[in-house]
Amino acid sequence: MRYEPSGPGHGAARGGAFSLPIGDVEIARLAREFVLDCVNLVAGAIQADHVSTLLFMAIMHANIRHITHDPALAERLGGGAPPDSERRPVSLYSLARAYHLSYETARRHLRQLIDAGLVERASDQGLIVPTRALLGPEVSNVVTRNELRTRRFFRQLNGMTSEGVLLPLSTGTLRRQVSRLTTEYFLVFLRISSEAVSHDLVTTLVFLALLQAITEQHPVMGGRELIPTTSVYAAARQLHLPYETTRRHVGKLITAGLCARADDGKIRLAADIRQHPQSEGYLGATIVETCRLAESLTLAGLDLELEA
């Protein structure tokens, strides 16, 4: 897909027939909000910090990626979690490289996931999220809430509101396919964010949390601050990261020219962030992948209809 910039009030054209009726900046804001909301949802369900959560999601996605992109196989397997025999193991080394984690950081978080019974080593020492880890009520609740959040996002991308309406739920195969497609989208979004921000997943997560908190305080979003700020503590709390770890990564963002300290010691965006060398490319990649998700959800059968 090819990225063609569009302004407020213009459809976002994406190199193919698929387009969205809202502007690029709004698409990017909605995408960031969606990704953080859904990662928070999974983190709460498995009771893990965000780095462990994303490693868990990356393993799960790698195990079933072939199912996500094979509608006939997905239909044959039905609406339940695929059995372990259908899961393809993945190496920790390949995941660490793909998602810009140091091997030692990835290994430490993997140990937490194994100890919690969420990940197992296969016979070839590759990693899988076993089916039994996905059968509890917590995961079922996540799948349902993810679909509701995805439908809200889908409507917002199409210029519609979900306020005060009852969104429909699907059953079986479609619900699982929505979960697979959105998991893939989260991981792609975070990978391209890492490549644009710092080639470090933790630093990228901290930046996204700061950016979201700052955006919500801007007058455009109903806030009162012309130059919004947020605290290191707020980002640490949102991401379930230690304060000192978060502070260290905020320092990297300041050094990279993406953030700055305000007079009161809080964190603001750098004044020239729009001129950052990676800014336009990052926005373009975000728009392309978000449109790709919207198109995939449409083809999968997700619709905008409401229940009576």
PDB file of C-alpha atoms in Angstrom:
ATOM      1  CA  MET A   1       0.000   0.000   0.000  1.00  0.00           C
ATOM      2  CA  ARG A   2       1.139   3.541  -0.715  1.00  0.00           C
ATOM      3  CA  TYR A   3       0.678   6.477   1.656  1.00  0.00           C
ATOM      4  CA  GLU A   4      -0.878   9.687   0.341  1.00  0.00           C
ATOM      5  CA  PRO A   5      -1.185  12.454   2.946  1.00  0.00           C
ATOM      6  CA  SER A   6      -4.594  13.930   3.592  1.00  0.00           C
ATOM      7  CA  GLY A   7      -5.708  16.807   5.759  1.00  0.00           C
ATOM      8  CA  PRO A   8      -8.609  17.234   8.166  1.00  0.00           C
ATOM      9  CA  GLY A   9     -11.932  16.529   6.509  1.00  0.00           C
ATOM     10  CA  HIS A  10     -10.428  14.555   3.651  1.00  0.00           C
ATOM     11  CA  GLY A  11     -10.565  10.819   3.185  1.00  0.00           C
ATOM     12  CA  ALA A  12      -7.286   9.083   3.895  1.00  0.00           C
ATOM     13  CA  ALA A  13      -6.274   7.497   0.582  1.00  0.00           C
ATOM     14  CA  ARG A  14      -4.029   4.459   0.738  1.00  0.00           C
ATOM     15  CA  GLY A  15      -2.739   3.335  -2.600  1.00  0.00           C
ATOM     16  CA  GLY A  16      -5.629   0.924  -3.171  1.00  0.00           C
ATOM     17  CA  ALA A  17      -9.380   1.188  -3.253  1.00  0.00           C
ATOM     18  CA  PHE A  18      -9.726   1.343   0.522  1.00  0.00           C
ATOM     19  CA  SER A  19      -9.922   4.741   2.200  1.00  0.00           C
ATOM     20  CA  LEU A  20     -11.207   6.314   5.402  1.00  0.00           C
ATOM     21  CA  PRO A  21     -13.278   9.495   5.719  1.00  0.00           C
ATOM     22  CA  ILE A  22     -11.262  11.166   8.493  1.00  0.00           C
ATOM     23  CA  GLY A  23      -7.940  13.008   8.442  1.00  0.00           C
ATOM     24  CA  ASP A  24      -4.509  11.511   9.045  1.00  0.00           C
ATOM     25  CA  VAL A  25      -3.811  13.138  12.425  1.00  0.00           C
ATOM     26  CA  GLU A  26      -7.139  11.881  13.787  1.00  0.00           C
ATOM     27  CA  ILE A  27      -6.462   8.374  12.459  1.00  0.00           C
ATOM     28  CA  ALA A  28      -3.065   8.377  14.178  1.00  0.00           C
ATOM     29  CA  ARG A  29      -4.545   9.598  17.477  1.00  0.00           C
ATOM     30  CA  LEU A  30      -7.320   6.996  17.419  1.00  0.00           C
ATOM     31  CA  ALA A  31      -4.814   4.268  16.528  1.00  0.00           C
ATOM     32  CA  ARG A  32      -2.509   5.147  19.415  1.00  0.00           C
ATOM     33  CA  GLU A  33      -5.429   5.233  21.849  1.00  0.00           C
ATOM     34  CA  PHE A  34      -6.721   1.889  20.559  1.00  0.00           C
ATOM     35  CA  VAL A  35      -3.358   0.160  20.861  1.00  0.00           C
ATOM     36  CA  LEU A  36      -2.710   1.407  24.404  1.00  0.00           C
ATOM     37  CA  ASP A  37      -6.235   0.500  25.521  1.00  0.00           C
ATOM     38  CA  CYS A  38      -5.983  -3.027  24.183  1.00  0.00           C
ATOM     39  CA  VAL A  39      -2.487  -3.661  25.538  1.00  0.00           C
ATOM     40  CA  ASN A  40      -3.759  -2.446  28.927  1.00  0.00           C
ATOM     41  CA  LEU A  41      -6.645  -4.885  28.595  1.00  0.00           C
ATOM     42  CA  VAL A  42      -4.378  -7.883  27.986  1.00  0.00           C
ATOM     43  CA  ALA A  43      -1.889  -6.769  30.662  1.00  0.00           C
ATOM     44  CA  GLY A  44      -4.684  -6.657  33.224  1.00  0.00           C
ATOM     45  CA  ALA A  45      -5.914 -10.119  32.259  1.00  0.00           C
ATOM     46  CA  ILE A  46      -2.531 -11.837  32.537  1.00  0.00           C
ATOM     47  CA  GLN A  47      -1.366  -9.594  35.407  1.00  0.00           C
ATOM     48  CA  ALA A  48       1.886  -8.594  33.724  1.00  0.00           C
ATOM     49  CA  ASP A  49       3.755  -5.417  32.891  1.00  0.00           C
ATOM     50  CA  HIS A  50       3.524  -4.124  29.348  1.00  0.00           C
ATOM     51  CA  VAL A  51       6.833  -5.560  28.134  1.00  0.00           C
ATOM     52  CA  SER A  52       5.891  -9.066  29.293  1.00  0.00           C
ATOM     53  CA  THR A  53       2.433  -8.549  27.804  1.00  0.00           C
ATOM     54  CA  LEU A  54       3.814  -7.612  24.398  1.00  0.00           C
ATOM     55  CA  LEU A  55       6.210 -10.559  24.441  1.00  0.00           C
ATOM     56  CA  PHE A  56       3.253 -12.814  25.270  1.00  0.00           C
ATOM     57  CA  MET A  57       1.253 -11.335  22.386  1.00  0.00           C
ATOM     58  CA  ALA A  58       4.221 -11.668  20.014  1.00  0.00           C
ATOM     59  CA  ILE A  59       4.650 -15.364  20.856  1.00  0.00           C
ATOM     60  CA  MET A  60       0.929 -16.015  20.494  1.00  0.00           C
ATOM     61  CA  HIS A  61       0.812 -14.189  17.150  1.00  0.00           C
ATOM     62  CA  ALA A  62       3.834 -16.043  15.775  1.00  0.00           C
ATOM     63  CA  ASN A  63       2.267 -19.374  16.810  1.00  0.00           C
ATOM     64  CA  ILE A  64      -0.914 -18.751  14.793  1.00  0.00           C
ATOM     65  CA  ARG A  65       0.125 -16.308  12.079  1.00  0.00           C
ATOM     66  CA  HIS A  66      -0.446 -18.967   9.418  1.00  0.00           C
ATOM     67  CA  ILE A  67      -4.034 -19.332  10.662  1.00  0.00           C
ATOM     68  CA  THR A  68      -4.650 -15.580  10.604  1.00  0.00           C
ATOM     69  CA  HIS A  69      -3.789 -15.479   6.909  1.00  0.00           C
ATOM     70  CA  ASP A  70      -5.559 -18.690   5.878  1.00  0.00           C
ATOM     71  CA  PRO A  71      -9.360 -18.137   6.055  1.00  0.00           C
ATOM     72  CA  ALA A  72     -10.081 -21.756   5.120  1.00  0.00           C
ATOM     73  CA  LEU A  73      -7.899 -23.064   7.961  1.00  0.00           C
ATOM     74  CA  ALA A  74      -9.423 -20.552  10.404  1.00  0.00           C
ATOM     75  CA  GLU A  75     -12.900 -21.699   9.390  1.00  0.00           C
ATOM     76  CA  ARG A  76     -11.952 -25.355   9.793  1.00  0.00           C
ATOM     77  CA  LEU A  77     -10.576 -24.750  13.284  1.00  0.00           C
ATOM     78  CA  GLY A  78     -13.770 -22.919  14.262  1.00  0.00           C
ATOM     79  CA  GLY A  79     -14.236 -20.368  17.007  1.00  0.00           C
ATOM     80  CA  GLY A  80     -12.148 -21.998  19.715  1.00  0.00           C
ATOM     81  CA  ALA A  81      -8.470 -21.555  20.492  1.00  0.00           C
ATOM     82  CA  PRO A  82      -6.335 -23.611  18.039  1.00  0.00           C
ATOM     83  CA  PRO A  83      -4.865 -26.803  19.558  1.00  0.00           C
ATOM     84  CA  ASP A  84      -1.166 -26.927  20.415  1.00  0.00           C
ATOM     85  CA  SER A  85      -0.564 -29.193  17.400  1.00  0.00           C
ATOM     86  CA  GLU A  86      -1.551 -26.298  15.108  1.00  0.00           C
ATOM     87  CA  ARG A  87       0.767 -23.776  16.797  1.00  0.00           C
ATOM     88  CA  ARG A  88       4.149 -23.050  15.261  1.00  0.00           C
ATOM     89  CA  PRO A  89       6.910 -22.456  17.846  1.00  0.00           C
ATOM     90  CA  VAL A  90       9.031 -19.318  17.632  1.00  0.00           C
ATOM     91  CA  SER A  91      12.494 -18.537  19.001  1.00  0.00           C
ATOM     92  CA  LEU A  92      13.110 -15.892  21.640  1.00  0.00           C
ATOM     93  CA  TYR A  93      16.043 -14.562  19.614  1.00  0.00           C
ATOM     94  CA  SER A  94      13.878 -13.837  16.562  1.00  0.00           C
ATOM     95  CA  LEU A  95      11.274 -12.055  18.712  1.00  0.00           C
ATOM     96  CA  ALA A  96      13.880  -9.941  20.481  1.00  0.00           C
ATOM     97  CA  ARG A  97      15.276  -8.811  17.129  1.00  0.00           C
ATOM     98  CA  ALA A  98      11.874  -8.153  15.580  1.00  0.00           C
ATOM     99  CA  TYR A  99      10.569  -6.027  18.462  1.00  0.00           C
ATOM    100  CA  HIS A 100      13.785  -4.209  19.417  1.00  0.00           C
ATOM    101  CA  LEU A 101      14.331  -5.840  22.796  1.00  0.00           C
ATOM    102  CA  SER A 102      17.743  -6.729  24.137  1.00  0.00           C
ATOM    103  CA  TYR A 103      18.080 -10.491  24.437  1.00  0.00           C
ATOM    104  CA  GLU A 104      18.606 -10.279  28.199  1.00  0.00           C
ATOM    105  CA  THR A 105      15.495  -8.126  28.643  1.00  0.00           C
ATOM    106  CA  ALA A 106      13.471 -10.553  26.527  1.00  0.00           C
ATOM    107  CA  ARG A 107      14.844 -13.538  28.465  1.00  0.00           C
ATOM    108  CA  ARG A 108      13.960 -11.958  31.814  1.00  0.00           C
ATOM    109  CA  HIS A 109      10.377 -11.287  30.755  1.00  0.00           C
ATOM    110  CA  LEU A 110      10.087 -14.749  29.186  1.00  0.00           C
ATOM    111  CA  ARG A 111      10.999 -16.291  32.538  1.00  0.00           C
ATOM    112  CA  GLN A 112       8.090 -14.427  34.136  1.00  0.00           C
ATOM    113  CA  LEU A 113       5.699 -15.725  31.479  1.00  0.00           C
ATOM    114  CA  ILE A 114       6.936 -19.312  31.867  1.00  0.00           C
ATOM    115  CA  ASP A 115       6.686 -19.138  35.655  1.00  0.00           C
ATOM    116  CA  ALA A 116       3.096 -17.882  35.293  1.00  0.00           C
ATOM    117  CA  GLY A 117       2.223 -20.839  33.037  1.00  0.00           C
ATOM    118  CA  LEU A 118       1.474 -18.581  30.068  1.00  0.00           C
ATOM    119  CA  VAL A 119       4.299 -19.790  27.801  1.00  0.00           C
ATOM    120  CA  GLU A 120       5.952 -23.194  27.322  1.00  0.00           C
ATOM    121  CA  ARG A 121       9.006 -24.461  25.489  1.00  0.00           C
ATOM    122  CA  ALA A 122       8.240 -26.844  22.633  1.00  0.00           C
ATOM    123  CA  SER A 123      10.316 -29.947  21.891  1.00  0.00           C
ATOM    124  CA  ASP A 124      12.594 -27.919  19.589  1.00  0.00           C
ATOM    125  CA  GLN A 125      13.049 -25.286  22.344  1.00  0.00           C
ATOM    126  CA  GLY A 126      10.833 -22.879  20.437  1.00  0.00           C
ATOM    127  CA  LEU A 127       8.126 -21.053  22.387  1.00  0.00           C
ATOM    128  CA  ILE A 128       4.365 -21.482  22.341  1.00  0.00           C
ATOM    129  CA  VAL A 129       1.400 -20.068  24.218  1.00  0.00           C
ATOM    130  CA  PRO A 130      -0.377 -23.354  25.043  1.00  0.00           C
ATOM    131  CA  THR A 131      -4.074 -23.748  24.426  1.00  0.00           C
ATOM    132  CA  ARG A 132      -4.725 -24.375  28.121  1.00  0.00           C
ATOM    133  CA  ALA A 133      -3.460 -20.855  28.912  1.00  0.00           C
ATOM    134  CA  LEU A 134      -6.219 -19.441  26.697  1.00  0.00           C
ATOM    135  CA  LEU A 135      -9.189 -21.396  28.015  1.00  0.00           C
ATOM    136  CA  GLY A 136      -9.918 -19.552  31.271  1.00  0.00           C
ATOM    137  CA  PRO A 137     -12.698 -17.008  31.794  1.00  0.00           C
ATOM    138  CA  GLU A 138     -10.167 -14.140  31.906  1.00  0.00           C
ATOM    139  CA  VAL A 139      -9.066 -14.758  28.319  1.00  0.00           C
ATOM    140  CA  SER A 140     -12.644 -15.230  27.134  1.00  0.00           C
ATOM    141  CA  ASN A 141     -13.477 -11.886  28.714  1.00  0.00           C
ATOM    142  CA  VAL A 142     -10.508 -10.262  26.960  1.00  0.00           C
ATOM    143  CA  VAL A 143     -11.646 -11.597  23.566  1.00  0.00           C
ATOM    144  CA  THR A 144     -15.118 -10.160  24.139  1.00  0.00           C
ATOM    145  CA  ARG A 145     -13.879  -6.779  25.386  1.00  0.00           C
ATOM    146  CA  ASN A 146     -11.330  -6.610  22.567  1.00  0.00           C
ATOM    147  CA  GLU A 147     -14.080  -7.072  20.014  1.00  0.00           C
ATOM    148  CA  LEU A 148     -16.187  -4.338  21.615  1.00  0.00           C
ATOM    149  CA  ARG A 149     -13.179  -1.990  21.609  1.00  0.00           C
ATOM    150  CA  THR A 150     -12.356  -2.945  18.027  1.00  0.00           C
ATOM    151  CA  ARG A 151     -15.905  -2.213  16.879  1.00  0.00           C
ATOM    152  CA  ARG A 152     -15.741   1.192  18.560  1.00  0.00           C
ATOM    153  CA  PHE A 153     -12.409   1.876  16.819  1.00  0.00           C
ATOM    154  CA  PHE A 154     -13.820   0.645  13.499  1.00  0.00           C
ATOM    155  CA  ARG A 155     -16.770   3.023  13.760  1.00  0.00           C
ATOM    156  CA  GLN A 156     -14.519   5.941  14.730  1.00  0.00           C
ATOM    157  CA  LEU A 157     -12.295   5.308  11.710  1.00  0.00           C
ATOM    158  CA  ASN A 158     -15.414   5.462   9.561  1.00  0.00           C
ATOM    159  CA  GLY A 159     -16.392   8.833  11.023  1.00  0.00           C
ATOM    160  CA  MET A 160     -19.125   7.403  13.237  1.00  0.00           C
ATOM    161  CA  THR A 161     -19.702   7.594  16.984  1.00  0.00           C
ATOM    162  CA  SER A 162     -20.318   4.784  19.435  1.00  0.00           C
ATOM    163  CA  GLU A 163     -21.526   7.011  22.267  1.00  0.00           C
ATOM    164  CA  GLY A 164     -24.794   5.761  23.735  1.00  0.00           C
ATOM    165  CA  VAL A 165     -25.164   2.875  21.280  1.00  0.00           C
ATOM    166  CA  LEU A 166     -25.125  -0.875  21.807  1.00  0.00           C
ATOM    167  CA  LEU A 167     -22.439  -2.465  19.681  1.00  0.00           C
ATOM    168  CA  PRO A 168     -23.104  -5.970  18.351  1.00  0.00           C
ATOM    169  CA  LEU A 169     -20.990  -8.994  19.176  1.00  0.00           C
ATOM    170  CA  SER A 170     -20.159 -11.767  16.760  1.00  0.00           C
ATOM    171  CA  THR A 171     -19.656 -15.402  17.644  1.00  0.00           C
ATOM    172  CA  GLY A 172     -17.249 -18.215  16.852  1.00  0.00           C
ATOM    173  CA  THR A 173     -14.799 -17.822  14.015  1.00  0.00           C
ATOM    174  CA  LEU A 174     -15.265 -14.090  13.436  1.00  0.00           C
ATOM    175  CA  ARG A 175     -14.572 -13.219  17.065  1.00  0.00           C
ATOM    176  CA  ARG A 176     -11.323 -15.182  17.036  1.00  0.00           C
ATOM    177  CA  GLN A 177     -10.350 -13.683  13.677  1.00  0.00           C
ATOM    178  CA  VAL A 178     -10.911 -10.155  15.015  1.00  0.00           C
ATOM    179  CA  SER A 179      -8.634 -11.019  17.942  1.00  0.00           C
ATOM    180  CA  ARG A 180      -5.936 -12.371  15.605  1.00  0.00           C
ATOM    181  CA  LEU A 181      -6.090  -9.387  13.254  1.00  0.00           C
ATOM    182  CA  THR A 182      -5.951  -6.832  16.050  1.00  0.00           C
ATOM    183  CA  THR A 183      -3.074  -8.636  17.792  1.00  0.00           C
ATOM    184  CA  GLU A 184      -1.117  -8.520  14.541  1.00  0.00           C
ATOM    185  CA  TYR A 185      -1.961  -4.816  14.202  1.00  0.00           C
ATOM    186  CA  PHE A 186      -0.779  -4.019  17.773  1.00  0.00           C
ATOM    187  CA  LEU A 187       2.552  -5.685  17.103  1.00  0.00           C
ATOM    188  CA  VAL A 188       3.085  -4.033  13.710  1.00  0.00           C
ATOM    189  CA  PHE A 189       2.118  -0.654  15.199  1.00  0.00           C
ATOM    190  CA  LEU A 190       4.634  -1.067  18.017  1.00  0.00           C
ATOM    191  CA  ARG A 191       7.374  -2.303  15.706  1.00  0.00           C
ATOM    192  CA  ILE A 192       7.086   0.676  13.348  1.00  0.00           C
ATOM    193  CA  SER A 193       6.840   2.968  16.380  1.00  0.00           C
ATOM    194  CA  SER A 194      10.066   1.505  17.747  1.00  0.00           C
ATOM    195  CA  GLU A 195      11.813   2.004  14.419  1.00  0.00           C
ATOM    196  CA  ALA A 196      10.727   5.650  14.371  1.00  0.00           C
ATOM    197  CA  VAL A 197      11.307   6.500  18.028  1.00  0.00           C
ATOM    198  CA  SER A 198      14.395   4.737  19.331  1.00  0.00           C
ATOM    199  CA  HIS A 199      14.787   1.104  18.259  1.00  0.00           C
ATOM    200  CA  ASP A 200      13.963   0.216  21.858  1.00  0.00           C
ATOM    201  CA  LEU A 201      10.532  -1.176  22.707  1.00  0.00           C
ATOM    202  CA  VAL A 202      10.450   0.086  26.295  1.00  0.00           C
ATOM    203  CA  THR A 203      11.443   3.619  25.287  1.00  0.00           C
ATOM    204  CA  THR A 204       8.773   3.499  22.587  1.00  0.00           C
ATOM    205  CA  LEU A 205       6.080   2.418  25.049  1.00  0.00           C
ATOM    206  CA  VAL A 206       7.046   5.259  27.376  1.00  0.00           C
ATOM    207  CA  PHE A 207       6.858   7.736  24.492  1.00  0.00           C
ATOM    208  CA  LEU A 208       3.413   6.502  23.426  1.00  0.00           C
ATOM    209  CA  ALA A 209       2.113   6.760  26.993  1.00  0.00           C
ATOM    210  CA  LEU A 210       3.479  10.307  27.326  1.00  0.00           C
ATOM    211  CA  LEU A 211       2.123  11.312  23.921  1.00  0.00           C
ATOM    212  CA  GLN A 212      -1.340   9.987  24.695  1.00  0.00           C
ATOM    213  CA  ALA A 213      -1.524  11.723  28.082  1.00  0.00           C
ATOM    214  CA  ILE A 214      -0.324  15.002  26.585  1.00  0.00           C
ATOM    215  CA  THR A 215      -2.729  14.774  23.625  1.00  0.00           C
ATOM    216  CA  GLU A 216      -5.706  14.293  25.939  1.00  0.00           C
ATOM    217  CA  GLN A 217      -4.916  17.597  27.689  1.00  0.00           C
ATOM    218  CA  HIS A 218      -4.678  19.638  24.494  1.00  0.00           C
ATOM    219  CA  PRO A 219      -7.481  22.181  23.804  1.00  0.00           C
ATOM    220  CA  VAL A 220      -8.375  20.304  20.619  1.00  0.00           C
ATOM    221  CA  MET A 221      -9.394  17.396  22.864  1.00  0.00           C
ATOM    222  CA  GLY A 222     -11.219  19.605  25.349  1.00  0.00           C
ATOM    223  CA  GLY A 223      -8.235  20.254  27.614  1.00  0.00           C
ATOM    224  CA  ARG A 224      -7.097  23.602  28.909  1.00  0.00           C
ATOM    225  CA  GLU A 225      -3.330  23.466  28.428  1.00  0.00           C
ATOM    226  CA  LEU A 226      -1.842  25.175  25.363  1.00  0.00           C
ATOM    227  CA  ILE A 227       1.431  23.362  26.063  1.00  0.00           C
ATOM    228  CA  PRO A 228       0.274  20.193  27.849  1.00  0.00           C
ATOM    229  CA  THR A 229       2.562  18.265  30.155  1.00  0.00           C
ATOM    230  CA  THR A 230       2.466  14.997  32.043  1.00  0.00           C
ATOM    231  CA  SER A 231       4.590  13.313  34.684  1.00  0.00           C
ATOM    232  CA  VAL A 232       7.052  10.445  34.586  1.00  0.00           C
ATOM    233  CA  TYR A 233       5.044   8.882  37.398  1.00  0.00           C
ATOM    234  CA  ALA A 234       1.846   8.878  35.315  1.00  0.00           C
ATOM    235  CA  ALA A 235       3.583   7.056  32.466  1.00  0.00           C
ATOM    236  CA  ALA A 236       5.144   4.534  34.860  1.00  0.00           C
ATOM    237  CA  ARG A 237       1.779   3.838  36.440  1.00  0.00           C
ATOM    238  CA  GLN A 238       0.023   3.374  33.083  1.00  0.00           C
ATOM    239  CA  LEU A 239       2.661   0.958  31.829  1.00  0.00           C
ATOM    240  CA  HIS A 240       3.159  -0.872  35.145  1.00  0.00           C
ATOM    241  CA  LEU A 241       6.879  -0.105  34.956  1.00  0.00           C
ATOM    242  CA  PRO A 242       9.188   0.882  37.836  1.00  0.00           C
ATOM    243  CA  TYR A 243       9.536   4.641  38.208  1.00  0.00           C
ATOM    244  CA  GLU A 244      13.328   4.549  37.794  1.00  0.00           C
ATOM    245  CA  THR A 245      13.048   2.486  34.619  1.00  0.00           C
ATOM    246  CA  THR A 246      10.517   4.933  33.186  1.00  0.00           C
ATOM    247  CA  ARG A 247      12.622   7.938  34.197  1.00  0.00           C
ATOM    248  CA  ARG A 248      15.655   6.459  32.437  1.00  0.00           C
ATOM    249  CA  HIS A 249      13.715   5.988  29.205  1.00  0.00           C
ATOM    250  CA  VAL A 250      12.248   9.502  29.432  1.00  0.00           C
ATOM    251  CA  GLY A 251      15.856  10.696  29.552  1.00  0.00           C
ATOM    252  CA  LYS A 252      16.498   8.887  26.264  1.00  0.00           C
ATOM    253  CA  LEU A 253      13.487  10.609  24.698  1.00  0.00           C
ATOM    254  CA  ILE A 254      14.754  14.012  25.824  1.00  0.00           C
ATOM    255  CA  THR A 255      18.216  13.269  24.409  1.00  0.00           C
ATOM    256  CA  ALA A 256      16.606  12.172  21.113  1.00  0.00           C
ATOM    257  CA  GLY A 257      14.775  15.504  20.851  1.00  0.00           C
ATOM    258  CA  LEU A 258      11.294  14.011  21.137  1.00  0.00           C
ATOM    259  CA  CYS A 259      10.459  15.343  24.609  1.00  0.00           C
ATOM    260  CA  ALA A 260      11.611  18.149  26.875  1.00  0.00           C
ATOM    261  CA  ARG A 261      11.247  19.199  30.500  1.00  0.00           C
ATOM    262  CA  ALA A 262       8.750  21.936  31.254  1.00  0.00           C
ATOM    263  CA  ASP A 263       9.498  24.676  33.783  1.00  0.00           C
ATOM    264  CA  ASP A 264       7.649  22.744  36.497  1.00  0.00           C
ATOM    265  CA  GLY A 265       9.748  19.630  35.903  1.00  0.00           C
ATOM    266  CA  LYS A 266       7.027  17.703  34.061  1.00  0.00           C
ATOM    267  CA  ILE A 267       7.413  16.354  30.532  1.00  0.00           C
ATOM    268  CA  ARG A 268       6.178  18.013  27.342  1.00  0.00           C
ATOM    269  CA  LEU A 269       6.688  17.277  23.675  1.00  0.00           C
ATOM    270  CA  ALA A 270       9.664  18.932  22.029  1.00  0.00           C
ATOM    271  CA  ALA A 271       8.702  22.195  20.332  1.00  0.00           C
ATOM    272  CA  ASP A 272      10.044  21.005  16.972  1.00  0.00           C
ATOM    273  CA  ILE A 273       8.786  17.412  17.106  1.00  0.00           C
ATOM    274  CA  ARG A 274       6.962  17.775  13.789  1.00  0.00           C
ATOM    275  CA  GLN A 275      10.326  18.461  12.151  1.00  0.00           C
ATOM    276  CA  HIS A 276      11.839  15.299  13.624  1.00  0.00           C
ATOM    277  CA  PRO A 277      13.459  13.273  10.785  1.00  0.00           C
ATOM    278  CA  GLN A 278      11.209  10.261  11.417  1.00  0.00           C
ATOM    279  CA  SER A 279       7.953  12.165  11.906  1.00  0.00           C
ATOM    280  CA  GLU A 280       6.446  12.030   8.402  1.00  0.00           C
ATOM    281  CA  GLY A 281       7.513   8.473   7.699  1.00  0.00           C
ATOM    282  CA  TYR A 282       6.108   7.305  11.027  1.00  0.00           C
ATOM    283  CA  LEU A 283       2.772   8.998  10.419  1.00  0.00           C
ATOM    284  CA  GLY A 284       2.580   7.494   6.950  1.00  0.00           C
ATOM    285  CA  ALA A 285       3.344   3.970   8.169  1.00  0.00           C
ATOM    286  CA  THR A 286       0.749   4.306  10.947  1.00  0.00           C
ATOM    287  CA  ILE A 287      -1.922   5.412   8.472  1.00  0.00           C
ATOM    288  CA  VAL A 288      -1.149   2.626   6.005  1.00  0.00           C
ATOM    289  CA  GLU A 289      -1.291  -0.102   8.656  1.00  0.00           C
ATOM    290  CA  THR A 290      -4.477   1.292  10.204  1.00  0.00           C
ATOM    291  CA  CYS A 291      -6.190   1.321   6.821  1.00  0.00           C
ATOM    292  CA  ARG A 292      -4.938  -2.194   6.225  1.00  0.00           C
ATOM    293  CA  LEU A 293      -6.547  -3.280   9.505  1.00  0.00           C
ATOM    294  CA  ALA A 294      -9.844  -1.576   8.616  1.00  0.00           C
ATOM    295  CA  GLU A 295      -9.836  -3.309   5.239  1.00  0.00           C
ATOM    296  CA  SER A 296      -9.018  -6.701   6.800  1.00  0.00           C
ATOM    297  CA  LEU A 297     -11.815  -6.313   9.355  1.00  0.00           C
ATOM    298  CA  THR A 298     -14.230  -5.444   6.561  1.00  0.00           C
ATOM    299  CA  LEU A 299     -13.198  -8.491   4.526  1.00  0.00           C
ATOM    300  CA  ALA A 300     -13.473 -10.682   7.637  1.00  0.00           C
ATOM    301  CA  GLY A 301     -17.119  -9.672   7.970  1.00  0.00           C
ATOM    302  CA  LEU A 302     -17.078  -7.036  10.703  1.00  0.00           C
ATOM    303  CA  ASP A 303     -19.819  -4.486  10.070  1.00  0.00           C
ATOM    304  CA  LEU A 304     -21.067  -1.167  11.439  1.00  0.00           C
ATOM    305  CA  GLU A 305     -24.603  -2.278  12.141  1.00  0.00           C
ATOM    306  CA  LEU A 306     -26.141  -1.777  15.583  1.00  0.00           C
ATOM    307  CA  GLU A 307     -28.365  -4.062  17.587  1.00  0.00           C
ATOM    308  CA  ALA A 308     -31.848  -2.794  18.301  1.00  0.00           C
TER     309      ALA A 308
END
